[in-house]
CSV table of C-alpha atoms and ligand atoms in Angstrom, one decimal:
chain,number,residue,atom,x,y,z
V,1,MET,CA,0.0,0.0,0.0
V,2,HIS,CA,1.4,3.4,-1.0
V,3,LEU,CA,0.6,5.2,2.2
V,4,PHE,CA,1.9,8.5,1.1
V,5,GLY,CA,0.3,8.5,-2.3
V,6,THR,CA,-2.9,9.6,-0.7
V,7,VAL,CA,-1.5,12.3,1.5
V,8,ARG,CA,-2.5,15.8,0.4
V,9,ILE,CA,0.6,18.0,-0.2
V,10,ARG,CA,-0.6,20.9,1.8
V,11,HIS,CA,2.4,23.2,1.4
V,12,LYS,CA,3.1,22.5,-2.2
V,13,ALA,CA,4.2,25.5,-4.2
V,14,ALA,CA,3.3,27.8,-1.4
V,15,PHE,CA,6.0,30.2,-2.4
V,16,GLY,CA,5.6,29.5,-6.2
V,17,ARG,CA,9.0,29.5,-7.8
V,18,PRO,CA,9.9,27.7,-11.0
V,19,GLY,CA,11.6,24.4,-10.4
V,20,SER,CA,14.2,22.6,-12.5
V,21,GLY,CA,11.6,20.7,-14.5
V,22,GLY,CA,9.6,23.9,-15.2
V,23,GLY,CA,7.2,23.1,-12.2
V,24,MET,CA,6.9,24.9,-9.0
V,25,VAL,CA,9.4,24.5,-6.2
V,26,GLU,CA,8.0,22.9,-3.1
V,27,ARG,CA,9.3,24.2,0.2
V,28,ALA,CA,9.9,22.8,3.7
V,29,ASP,CA,11.7,23.6,6.9
V,30,ILE,CA,13.7,20.4,6.5
V,31,ALA,CA,14.1,17.6,3.9
V,32,VAL,CA,15.0,14.1,5.1
V,33,ILE,CA,16.6,12.0,2.4
V,34,GLY,CA,16.0,8.3,2.9
V,35,GLY,CA,13.0,6.5,4.4
V,36,GLY,CA,14.7,3.6,6.2
V,37,MET,CA,14.8,3.3,10.0
V,38,VAL,CA,17.2,6.2,10.4
V,39,GLY,CA,15.4,8.6,8.0
V,40,LEU,CA,11.9,7.8,9.2
V,41,ALA,CA,12.8,8.1,12.9
V,42,SER,CA,14.5,11.4,12.1
V,43,ALA,CA,11.4,12.6,10.2
V,44,LEU,CA,9.1,11.6,13.0
V,45,ALA,CA,11.2,13.2,15.7
V,46,LEU,CA,11.4,16.4,13.6
V,47,ARG,CA,7.6,16.5,13.2
V,48,GLU,CA,7.3,16.0,16.9
V,49,ARG,CA,9.3,19.2,17.4
V,50,GLY,CA,6.9,21.0,15.1
V,51,LEU,CA,9.0,21.3,11.9
V,52,ASP,CA,7.5,21.1,8.5
V,53,VAL,CA,9.2,18.0,7.2
V,54,VAL,CA,9.4,16.5,3.7
V,55,LEU,CA,10.7,12.9,3.4
V,56,CYS,CA,12.3,11.9,0.1
V,57,ASP,CA,12.4,8.2,-0.6
V,58,PRO,CA,11.7,6.0,-3.7
V,59,GLY,CA,9.3,4.0,-1.5
V,60,GLU,CA,10.3,0.5,-2.3
V,61,ALA,CA,9.9,-1.4,0.9
V,62,ARG,CA,12.3,-4.2,0.1
V,63,ALA,CA,15.0,-1.7,-1.1
V,64,ARG,CA,15.5,-0.6,2.5
V,65,THR,CA,18.0,-2.5,4.6
V,66,SER,CA,15.7,-1.7,7.5
V,67,TYR,CA,13.2,-4.1,6.0
V,68,GLY,CA,15.3,-7.2,5.9
V,69,ASN,CA,17.5,-7.3,9.1
V,70,ALA,CA,17.4,-9.6,12.1
V,71,GLY,CA,15.7,-7.1,14.3
V,72,VAL,CA,18.1,-7.3,17.2
V,73,VAL,CA,18.1,-4.3,19.6
V,74,SER,CA,21.0,-4.9,22.0
V,75,ARG,CA,22.8,-2.8,24.5
V,76,GLY,CA,25.7,-5.2,23.8
V,77,SER,CA,26.0,-4.3,20.1
V,78,ILE,CA,29.1,-2.3,20.8
V,79,LEU,CA,31.7,-4.5,19.1
V,80,PRO,CA,32.5,-3.5,15.5
V,81,MET,CA,33.4,-5.9,12.8
V,82,ALA,CA,37.0,-4.6,12.6
V,83,SER,CA,38.1,-6.6,15.6
V,84,PRO,CA,41.6,-7.7,16.7
V,85,ALA,CA,40.4,-11.3,16.0
V,86,LEU,CA,40.3,-10.4,12.3
V,87,TRP,CA,44.0,-11.1,11.9
V,88,GLY,CA,43.7,-14.7,12.9
V,89,LYS,CA,41.0,-15.2,10.3
V,90,PHE,CA,42.7,-13.1,7.6
V,91,PRO,CA,44.1,-15.9,5.4
V,92,ALA,CA,40.6,-17.5,5.3
V,93,TYR,CA,38.9,-14.2,4.6
V,94,LEU,CA,41.3,-13.6,1.7
V,95,ARG,CA,40.5,-17.0,0.2
V,96,ASN,CA,36.8,-16.4,0.7
V,97,ALA,CA,36.9,-19.5,2.8
V,98,ASP,CA,35.0,-18.1,5.9
V,99,ARG,CA,31.3,-17.6,5.5
V,100,ALA,CA,31.4,-14.5,7.6
V,101,LEU,CA,32.8,-12.5,4.7
V,102,ARG,CA,32.8,-12.8,0.9
V,103,LEU,CA,35.1,-10.4,-1.0
V,104,ASP,CA,34.3,-9.5,-4.5
V,105,TYR,CA,37.8,-8.8,-5.7
V,106,PRO,CA,37.1,-6.5,-8.7
V,107,HIS,CA,35.1,-4.2,-6.3
V,108,LEU,CA,37.8,-3.8,-3.7
V,109,PRO,CA,39.9,-1.1,-5.4
V,110,ARG,CA,36.8,1.1,-5.3
V,111,ILE,CA,36.6,0.9,-1.5
V,112,LEU,CA,40.2,1.2,-0.7
V,113,PRO,CA,39.7,4.1,1.8
V,114,TYR,CA,37.2,1.9,3.6
V,115,LEU,CA,39.5,-1.1,3.6
V,116,THR,CA,42.5,0.9,4.9
V,117,HIS,CA,40.5,2.4,7.7
V,118,PHE,CA,39.0,-1.0,8.5
V,119,LEU,CA,42.4,-2.7,8.9
V,120,ALA,CA,43.7,0.3,10.9
V,121,SER,CA,40.6,-0.1,13.2
V,122,ALA,CA,41.2,-3.8,13.8
V,123,ARG,CA,43.3,-3.4,17.0
V,124,GLU,CA,42.4,-4.0,20.6
V,125,SER,CA,42.8,-0.4,21.7
V,126,ARG,CA,40.5,0.9,18.9
V,127,TRP,CA,38.0,-1.9,19.5
V,128,ARG,CA,37.8,-0.9,23.2
V,129,GLU,CA,37.5,2.8,22.3
V,130,ALA,CA,34.7,2.1,19.8
V,131,ALA,CA,32.8,0.0,22.3
V,132,ALA,CA,33.0,2.8,24.9
V,133,SER,CA,31.8,5.3,22.3
V,134,LEU,CA,28.9,3.2,21.1
V,135,LEU,CA,27.7,2.3,24.6
V,136,PRO,CA,25.7,5.4,25.2
V,137,LEU,CA,24.0,5.0,21.8
V,138,THR,CA,23.1,1.3,22.2
V,139,SER,CA,22.1,1.9,25.9
V,140,ALA,CA,19.5,4.4,24.7
V,141,ALA,CA,18.3,2.3,21.8
V,142,TYR,CA,15.7,0.0,23.5
V,143,ALA,CA,14.0,2.9,25.3
V,144,ALA,CA,13.9,4.9,22.0
V,145,HIS,CA,12.3,1.8,20.3
V,146,GLU,CA,9.7,1.6,23.1
V,147,ARG,CA,8.8,5.3,22.6
V,148,LEU,CA,8.6,4.8,18.8
V,149,ALA,CA,6.6,1.6,19.1
V,150,ALA,CA,4.1,3.3,21.5
V,151,ARG,CA,3.6,6.1,19.0
V,152,ALA,CA,3.4,3.8,15.9
V,153,GLY,CA,1.2,1.2,17.6
V,154,THR,CA,3.7,-1.6,17.2
V,155,THR,CA,4.5,-2.4,20.9
V,156,ASP,CA,3.4,-6.0,20.2
V,157,ARG,CA,6.3,-6.4,17.8
V,158,LEU,CA,9.0,-5.4,20.3
V,159,ALA,CA,10.0,-7.6,23.3
V,160,ARG,CA,13.0,-8.2,25.5
V,161,THR,CA,13.6,-11.6,24.1
V,162,GLY,CA,17.3,-11.8,24.8
V,163,TRP,CA,19.7,-13.0,22.2
V,164,ILE,CA,22.0,-15.9,22.0
V,165,LYS,CA,25.5,-16.2,20.6
V,166,ALA,CA,26.0,-20.0,20.2
V,167,TYR,CA,29.4,-21.6,20.0
V,168,ARG,CA,30.0,-25.0,18.5
V,169,THR,CA,33.3,-25.7,20.3
V,170,GLU,CA,35.0,-24.6,23.5
V,171,GLU,CA,37.8,-23.2,21.4
V,172,ALA,CA,35.4,-20.9,19.6
V,173,PHE,CA,34.0,-19.8,22.9
V,174,ALA,CA,37.5,-19.2,24.3
V,175,GLY,CA,38.3,-17.1,21.2
V,176,ALA,CA,35.6,-14.6,22.2
V,177,ALA,CA,37.1,-13.9,25.7
V,178,LEU,CA,38.0,-10.3,24.8
V,179,GLU,CA,34.4,-9.6,23.7
V,180,ARG,CA,33.1,-10.9,27.1
V,181,ASP,CA,35.7,-8.8,28.9
V,182,ILE,CA,34.6,-5.6,27.1
V,183,LEU,CA,30.9,-6.4,27.7
V,184,GLN,CA,31.5,-7.1,31.3
V,185,ARG,CA,33.5,-3.9,31.8
V,186,HIS,CA,30.6,-1.9,30.4
V,187,GLY,CA,28.1,-3.7,32.6
V,188,VAL,CA,26.3,-5.4,29.7
V,189,ALA,CA,24.4,-8.3,31.2
V,190,PHE,CA,24.9,-11.8,29.9
V,191,GLU,CA,24.8,-15.4,31.1
V,192,ILE,CA,27.0,-18.2,29.9
V,193,LEU,CA,25.0,-21.4,29.3
V,194,ASP,CA,26.5,-24.8,28.8
V,195,GLY,CA,25.2,-27.1,26.0
V,196,ASP,CA,22.4,-28.5,28.1
V,197,ALA,CA,21.3,-25.2,29.6
V,198,LEU,CA,21.3,-23.7,26.2
V,199,ARG,CA,19.0,-26.4,24.9
V,200,GLU,CA,16.7,-25.9,27.9
V,201,ARG,CA,16.6,-22.2,27.3
V,202,GLU,CA,15.9,-22.6,23.6
V,203,PRO,CA,14.3,-26.0,23.0
V,204,ALA,CA,13.9,-25.3,19.3
V,205,LEU,CA,17.7,-25.7,18.9
V,206,VAL,CA,18.5,-29.3,17.7
V,207,ARG,CA,22.1,-28.7,17.0
V,208,ARG,CA,24.4,-29.6,19.8
V,209,TYR,CA,26.4,-26.5,20.8
V,210,ALA,CA,29.3,-26.5,23.3
V,211,CYS,CA,27.9,-23.4,25.0
V,212,GLY,CA,26.2,-20.1,24.4
V,213,MET,CA,26.1,-16.5,25.6
V,214,LEU,CA,22.7,-15.2,26.4
V,215,LEU,CA,22.5,-11.4,26.3
V,216,THR,CA,19.6,-11.0,28.7
V,217,GLU,CA,18.8,-7.3,28.2
V,218,THR,CA,18.5,-7.6,24.5
V,219,GLY,CA,15.3,-7.0,22.7
V,220,SER,CA,14.1,-7.8,19.2
V,221,VAL,CA,11.7,-6.5,16.7
V,222,ARG,CA,9.6,-9.1,15.0
V,223,GLU,CA,9.3,-8.3,11.3
V,224,PRO,CA,11.1,-5.0,11.2
V,225,GLY,CA,9.5,-4.2,7.8
V,226,ARG,CA,6.2,-3.8,9.6
V,227,LEU,CA,7.7,-1.3,12.0
V,228,ILE,CA,8.9,0.7,9.0
V,229,GLU,CA,5.4,0.6,7.5
V,230,ALA,CA,3.8,1.7,10.7
V,231,CYS,CA,6.3,4.6,11.0
V,232,GLU,CA,5.4,5.7,7.5
V,233,ALA,CA,1.7,5.7,8.4
V,234,LEU,CA,2.5,7.7,11.6
V,235,PHE,CA,4.5,10.2,9.6
V,236,ALA,CA,1.6,10.8,7.2
V,237,GLN,CA,-0.9,11.1,10.1
V,238,SER,CA,1.4,13.6,11.8
V,239,GLY,CA,1.2,15.9,8.8
V,240,GLY,CA,4.6,14.9,7.3
V,241,ARG,CA,4.9,15.2,3.5
V,242,ARG,CA,6.5,12.8,1.2
V,243,ILE,CA,8.3,12.9,-2.1
V,244,ARG,CA,8.3,9.5,-3.7
V,245,GLY,CA,11.5,9.5,-5.7
V,246,SER,CA,15.3,9.6,-5.6
V,247,VAL,CA,17.2,12.7,-4.8
V,248,THR,CA,19.9,13.3,-7.4
V,249,ARG,CA,21.6,16.4,-6.1
V,250,LEU,CA,22.0,18.7,-3.1
V,251,THR,CA,22.8,22.3,-3.8
V,252,PRO,CA,23.6,24.8,-1.1
V,253,GLY,CA,22.2,28.3,-1.5
V,254,SER,CA,22.0,31.5,0.5
V,255,GLU,CA,18.6,30.5,2.1
V,256,GLY,CA,19.2,26.8,2.6
V,257,TRP,CA,19.2,23.9,0.2
V,258,SER,CA,17.9,23.0,-3.1
V,259,VAL,CA,17.1,19.3,-3.3
V,260,THR,CA,16.8,18.0,-6.8
V,261,HIS,CA,14.8,14.8,-7.2
V,262,ASP,CA,13.3,12.7,-9.9
V,263,GLY,CA,10.1,14.9,-10.0
V,264,GLY,CA,11.5,18.4,-9.6
V,265,THR,CA,13.1,20.5,-6.8
V,266,LEU,CA,12.5,21.0,-3.2
V,267,ALA,CA,13.7,24.1,-1.3
V,268,ALA,CA,14.6,23.3,2.4
V,269,LYS,CA,16.2,25.3,5.1
V,270,GLN,CA,17.9,22.2,6.3
V,271,VAL,CA,18.6,18.7,5.0
V,272,VAL,CA,19.1,15.4,6.8
V,273,LEU,CA,21.0,12.9,4.7
V,274,ALA,CA,19.9,9.4,5.9
V,275,ALA,CA,20.1,7.4,2.6
V,276,GLY,CA,21.8,4.4,4.2
V,277,ALA,CA,24.4,2.8,2.0
V,278,ALA,CA,23.6,5.2,-0.9
V,279,SER,CA,24.6,8.3,1.2
V,280,GLY,CA,28.1,8.5,-0.1
V,281,THR,CA,26.9,9.1,-3.7
V,282,LEU,CA,25.2,12.3,-2.6
V,283,THR,CA,28.0,13.6,-0.4
V,284,ARG,CA,30.6,13.2,-3.2
V,285,ASP,CA,29.2,16.1,-5.3
V,286,LEU,CA,29.6,18.3,-2.2
V,287,GLY,CA,33.2,17.3,-1.9
V,288,TYR,CA,33.0,14.7,0.9
V,289,ARG,CA,34.5,11.4,0.0
V,290,PHE,CA,33.7,9.1,2.9
V,291,ALA,CA,35.5,5.9,3.7
V,292,ILE,CA,32.3,3.9,3.7
V,293,ALA,CA,31.1,0.7,2.0
V,294,ALA,CA,28.0,-1.4,1.4
V,295,GLU,CA,28.2,-4.6,3.4
V,296,ARG,CA,25.7,-6.7,1.7
V,297,GLY,CA,23.6,-9.3,3.4
V,298,TYR,CA,20.9,-11.8,2.5
V,299,HIS,CA,17.9,-13.4,4.1
V,300,ARG,CA,15.3,-16.0,3.5
V,301,HIS,CA,12.3,-17.1,5.5
V,302,TYR,CA,11.6,-20.7,6.5
V,303,ALA,CA,8.7,-22.4,8.2
V,304,LEU,CA,9.4,-24.2,11.4
V,305,HIS,CA,8.5,-27.8,11.3
V,306,PRO,CA,5.0,-28.2,12.9
V,307,ASP,CA,6.6,-30.4,15.7
V,308,SER,CA,9.2,-27.8,16.5
V,309,PRO,CA,8.8,-25.5,19.5
V,310,PRO,CA,8.9,-21.9,18.5
V,311,LEU,CA,12.3,-20.1,18.5
V,312,THR,CA,12.0,-17.5,21.3
V,313,CYS,CA,14.9,-15.2,20.4
V,314,PRO,CA,17.4,-14.5,17.7
V,315,VAL,CA,20.4,-16.8,17.6
V,316,LEU,CA,23.8,-16.1,16.2
V,317,ASP,CA,25.4,-19.4,15.2
V,318,THR,CA,29.0,-18.3,15.4
V,319,GLY,CA,30.1,-21.4,13.6
V,320,ALA,CA,27.9,-20.6,10.6
V,321,ALA,CA,28.4,-16.8,10.8
V,322,SER,CA,24.7,-16.4,10.4
V,323,ILE,CA,21.7,-15.4,12.4
V,324,ILE,CA,18.4,-17.1,12.7
V,325,ALA,CA,15.7,-14.8,14.0
V,326,PRO,CA,12.1,-15.6,14.8
V,327,MET,CA,9.6,-13.6,12.7
V,328,GLY,CA,6.5,-15.4,14.2
V,329,PRO,CA,5.7,-18.5,16.2
V,330,ASP,CA,6.0,-20.7,13.2
V,331,ARG,CA,8.6,-19.1,11.0
V,332,VAL,CA,12.2,-17.8,11.1
V,333,ARG,CA,14.4,-15.6,9.0
V,334,VAL,CA,17.9,-16.9,8.2
V,335,LEU,CA,20.4,-14.1,7.6
V,336,SER,CA,23.9,-14.2,6.0
V,337,GLY,CA,27.3,-12.7,6.9
V,338,VAL,CA,28.9,-9.8,5.0
V,339,GLU,CA,29.6,-9.6,1.3
V,340,LEU,CA,31.8,-6.7,0.2
V,341,ASN,CA,30.5,-5.8,-3.2
V,342,ALA,CA,28.9,-3.0,-5.1
V,343,ARG,CA,25.3,-2.2,-3.9
V,344,HIS,CA,23.8,-3.0,-7.3
V,345,ALA,CA,26.0,-5.9,-8.3
V,346,LYS,CA,24.4,-9.2,-9.2
V,347,PRO,CA,23.5,-11.2,-6.1
V,348,ASN,CA,25.8,-14.1,-5.1
V,349,HIS,CA,23.9,-16.6,-3.1
V,350,SER,CA,26.8,-18.7,-1.8
V,351,GLN,CA,26.7,-17.3,1.8
V,352,ILE,CA,22.9,-17.4,2.3
V,353,GLU,CA,22.7,-20.9,0.7
V,354,ALA,CA,25.4,-22.1,3.1
V,355,ALA,CA,23.6,-20.3,6.0
V,356,SER,CA,20.3,-22.0,5.0
V,357,ARG,CA,21.9,-25.4,4.9
V,358,GLU,CA,23.4,-24.9,8.4
V,359,ALA,CA,20.1,-23.6,9.7
V,360,ALA,CA,18.4,-26.8,8.6
V,361,GLU,CA,20.7,-28.6,11.0
V,362,THR,CA,20.2,-26.0,13.8
V,363,LEU,CA,16.4,-26.0,13.8
V,364,ARG,CA,13.7,-28.3,12.5
V,365,LEU,CA,12.8,-26.4,9.4
V,366,GLY,CA,10.0,-26.8,7.0
V,367,GLY,CA,10.2,-25.4,3.5
V,368,PRO,CA,11.3,-22.0,2.4
V,369,LEU,CA,8.6,-19.3,2.5
V,370,ASP,CA,9.9,-17.0,-0.2
V,371,ASN,CA,10.8,-17.8,-3.8
V,372,GLU,CA,13.8,-15.4,-3.7
V,373,PHE,CA,16.5,-14.5,-1.3
V,374,TRP,CA,16.3,-10.9,-0.1
V,375,LEU,CA,19.4,-8.7,-0.5
V,376,GLY,CA,20.2,-5.5,1.3
V,377,SER,CA,23.2,-3.3,2.0
V,378,ARG,CA,24.4,-2.4,5.5
V,379,PRO,CA,25.6,1.2,5.3
V,380,ALA,CA,29.0,0.4,6.8
V,381,THR,CA,31.8,2.5,8.3
V,382,PRO,CA,35.2,0.9,8.8
V,383,ASP,CA,35.2,1.6,12.6
V,384,GLY,CA,31.7,0.3,13.2
V,385,MET,CA,30.4,3.7,14.4
V,386,PRO,CA,27.7,5.7,12.5
V,387,VAL,CA,28.3,9.1,11.0
V,388,ILE,CA,26.0,11.5,12.9
V,389,GLY,CA,26.6,15.3,13.0
V,390,HIS,CA,26.7,18.5,11.0
V,391,ALA,CA,28.5,18.5,7.7
V,392,PRO,CA,31.9,20.0,8.3
V,393,ARG,CA,31.9,22.5,5.5
V,394,HIS,CA,28.2,23.3,5.0
V,395,THR,CA,25.5,24.8,7.2
V,396,GLY,CA,22.1,23.2,7.5
V,397,LEU,CA,23.2,19.8,6.4
V,398,ILE,CA,23.0,16.9,8.9
V,399,PHE,CA,24.6,13.6,8.2
V,400,ALA,CA,22.9,10.5,9.7
V,401,PHE,CA,24.1,7.3,8.0
V,402,GLY,CA,26.7,4.6,8.3
V,403,HIS,CA,24.9,2.6,11.0
V,404,GLY,CA,26.3,-0.7,9.6
V,405,HIS,CA,25.1,-3.7,11.6
V,406,ILE,CA,23.2,-1.7,14.2
V,407,GLY,CA,20.9,0.7,12.3
V,408,LEU,CA,17.6,-0.9,13.1
V,409,SER,CA,18.4,-0.8,16.8
V,410,THR,CA,20.0,2.6,16.9
V,411,GLY,CA,17.8,4.3,14.2
V,412,PRO,CA,15.1,5.6,16.6
V,413,ILE,CA,17.7,7.2,19.0
V,414,THR,CA,19.5,8.6,16.0
V,415,GLY,CA,16.3,10.2,15.0
V,416,GLU,CA,16.0,12.0,18.3
V,417,ILE,CA,19.7,13.1,18.1
V,418,VAL,CA,19.1,14.4,14.6
V,419,ALA,CA,16.0,16.4,15.7
V,420,ASP,CA,18.1,18.0,18.5
V,421,LEU,CA,20.8,18.9,16.1
V,422,ALA,CA,18.3,20.5,13.7
V,423,MET,CA,16.8,22.5,16.6
V,424,GLY,CA,20.3,23.6,17.7
V,425,ARG,CA,20.1,21.7,21.0
V,426,GLU,CA,22.7,19.5,22.6
V,427,PRO,CA,21.8,15.8,21.9
V,428,ALA,CA,21.2,13.6,24.9
V,429,VAL,CA,23.8,11.1,23.6
V,430,PRO,CA,27.4,12.2,23.1
V,431,ILE,CA,28.1,12.2,19.4
V,432,ALA,CA,31.7,13.5,19.2
V,433,PRO,CA,33.0,10.0,18.3
V,434,PHE,CA,30.5,9.9,15.4
V,435,ALA,CA,31.8,13.1,13.8
V,436,PRO,CA,31.9,12.9,10.0
V,437,GLN,CA,35.5,14.3,9.9
V,438,ARG,CA,37.0,11.0,11.1
V,439,LEU,CA,36.2,9.2,7.9
V,440,LEU,CA,37.3,11.9,5.5
V,441,GLY,CA,41.0,11.6,4.4
V,442,PHE,CA,43.5,9.0,5.5
V,443,PRO,CA,43.1,6.8,8.6
V,444,ARG,CA,44.9,7.4,11.8
V,445,LEU,CA,47.3,4.6,11.9
V,446,LEU,CA,48.8,5.1,15.4
J,501,FAD,C1,21.5,-9.3,7.0
J,501,FAD,C2,21.4,-8.1,7.9
J,501,FAD,C3,21.1,-8.3,9.3
J,501,FAD,C4,21.0,-7.1,10.1
J,501,FAD,N1,20.6,-7.3,11.4
J,501,FAD,C5,20.5,-6.2,12.2
J,501,FAD,C6,20.0,-6.3,13.5
J,501,FAD,O1,19.7,-7.4,14.0
J,501,FAD,N2,19.9,-5.2,14.3
J,501,FAD,C7,20.2,-3.9,13.8
J,501,FAD,O2,20.2,-2.9,14.5
J,501,FAD,N3,20.7,-3.8,12.5
J,501,FAD,C8,20.8,-4.9,11.7
J,501,FAD,N4,21.2,-4.7,10.4
J,501,FAD,C9,21.6,-3.4,9.9
J,501,FAD,C10,20.4,-2.5,9.7
J,501,FAD,O3,19.4,-3.2,8.9
J,501,FAD,C11,20.9,-1.2,9.0
J,501,FAD,O4,21.9,-0.6,9.7
J,501,FAD,C12,19.7,-0.2,8.9
J,501,FAD,O5,18.6,-0.8,8.2
J,501,FAD,C13,20.2,1.0,8.1
J,501,FAD,O6,19.1,1.9,8.1
J,501,FAD,P1,19.1,3.2,7.2
J,501,FAD,O7,17.8,3.9,7.4
J,501,FAD,O8,20.4,3.9,7.4
J,501,FAD,O9,19.2,2.6,5.7
J,501,FAD,P2,18.0,1.9,4.8
J,501,FAD,O10,17.1,1.1,5.6
J,501,FAD,O11,18.7,1.1,3.7
J,501,FAD,O12,17.2,3.1,4.2
J,501,FAD,C14,17.8,4.0,3.3
J,501,FAD,C15,16.7,4.5,2.4
J,501,FAD,O13,17.3,5.6,1.6
J,501,FAD,C16,16.7,5.5,0.3
J,501,FAD,N5,17.6,6.2,-0.6
J,501,FAD,C17,18.7,5.7,-1.1
J,501,FAD,N6,19.2,6.6,-2.0
J,501,FAD,C18,18.3,7.6,-2.0
J,501,FAD,C19,18.2,8.9,-2.8
J,501,FAD,N7,19.1,9.2,-3.6
J,501,FAD,N8,17.1,9.6,-2.6
J,501,FAD,C20,16.1,9.3,-1.7
J,501,FAD,N9,16.2,8.2,-1.0
J,501,FAD,C21,17.2,7.3,-1.2
J,501,FAD,C22,16.6,4.0,0.1
J,501,FAD,O14,15.7,3.7,-0.9
J,501,FAD,C23,16.2,3.5,1.5
J,501,FAD,O15,14.7,3.5,1.5
J,501,FAD,C24,21.3,-5.8,9.5
J,501,FAD,C25,21.5,-5.7,8.2
J,501,FAD,C26,21.6,-6.8,7.4
J,501,FAD,C27,21.9,-6.6,5.9
């Protein structure tokens, strides 16, 4: 359903000025580019503060990464992919022999700045720093989701389910000691369950694991796409306006911004760029070349066997480098690891096919519920921290992208931060570590 198609554009052409296509220029206090979790949460928070907001998005539900993720909302999501453990796995990664990562070699020269930053970040000191910087954001994430769900009428989709990281061997568990140390230091609650206790906690698991870590404070969103739809409806109800199309250019002017899109031009005093993995394309014309990349990921839904108990919480099978997340009492979503490839490159199903095979030995699965695999792009930064803040060289431009693996969970709190920035207020969460400047230019190697 095209929720916004029916919304009357009340302010359209209020100031009547010819647009690029010969039409009239629409005007707004603020334009939000991108209608995923981050953009929608920003648009809603800005409406709540009384601003006249136009949201620009092509409106394809499945094109949003926010549609297809695992739905995990965890205070413990403070450990970026660029970890010191990377070096031990490096030879396997280079050979594409570890399912956690698939490298598309022809694409790599295009993301060299990202790769260089990534490798520079993969040190214990940087990992610890990033965890400390992310903690205030992830700590505020669940409460922000609760507030959003209450407004959007989706509280039944959000629950403190916990989430499990399951280890197939004692060696694999021992290899994650640093992770546990960091979580413990930051007071992130977890329990270690041996194989039997894990089975008791999650009877749907038929695979025999050595042990598991249960992150008890973690919540999850069932069918995140439904939350996104509800946010769209709420935005429309709250008087938000919508342009269904792609933004092609941002042009600064003396009174704000000119936002060129498929259907014409929008004049806005401020702009929020929240276009997920596509954000770098729009910043480039303004002279910002961010060291970011699309970390692609896939999913497919499967029915649970009628005799299987329901899966009660998302499970990361560390041995398969994949997550299985419940999307209802009788169905699960199997999600793959990371593929470094161009956003629009042809899909490569090797990781999700492997993840699906593994999942069939982890749970009692019935048949697949979709004909096709879903593919989305995590908007990834090399240090695992989002880019949130004012553009360094332009006024009235707020960046809110690069949420990587944690954008569904931290999207709502990012929206609140963005609204504070737009209103000239100090955000409740410290954002200095997320400053855009850190990903422009060369990485700090020491
Ligand atoms: C397999 C997988 C599992 C994941 N699991 C989790 C998880 O458990 N928990 C979690 O927190 N995160 C998870 N993530 C990450 C999370 O999904 C992303 O971080 C998040 O969805 C990013 O939200 P976003 O709003 O920035 O981007 P998106 O949801 O991708 O939205 C960006 C929007 O911008 C639009 N757009 C692009 N270009 C333009 C343009 N030029 N003009 C206008 N609009 C434009 C797009 O069409 C899209 O609608 C997972 C991701 C994947 C792939």
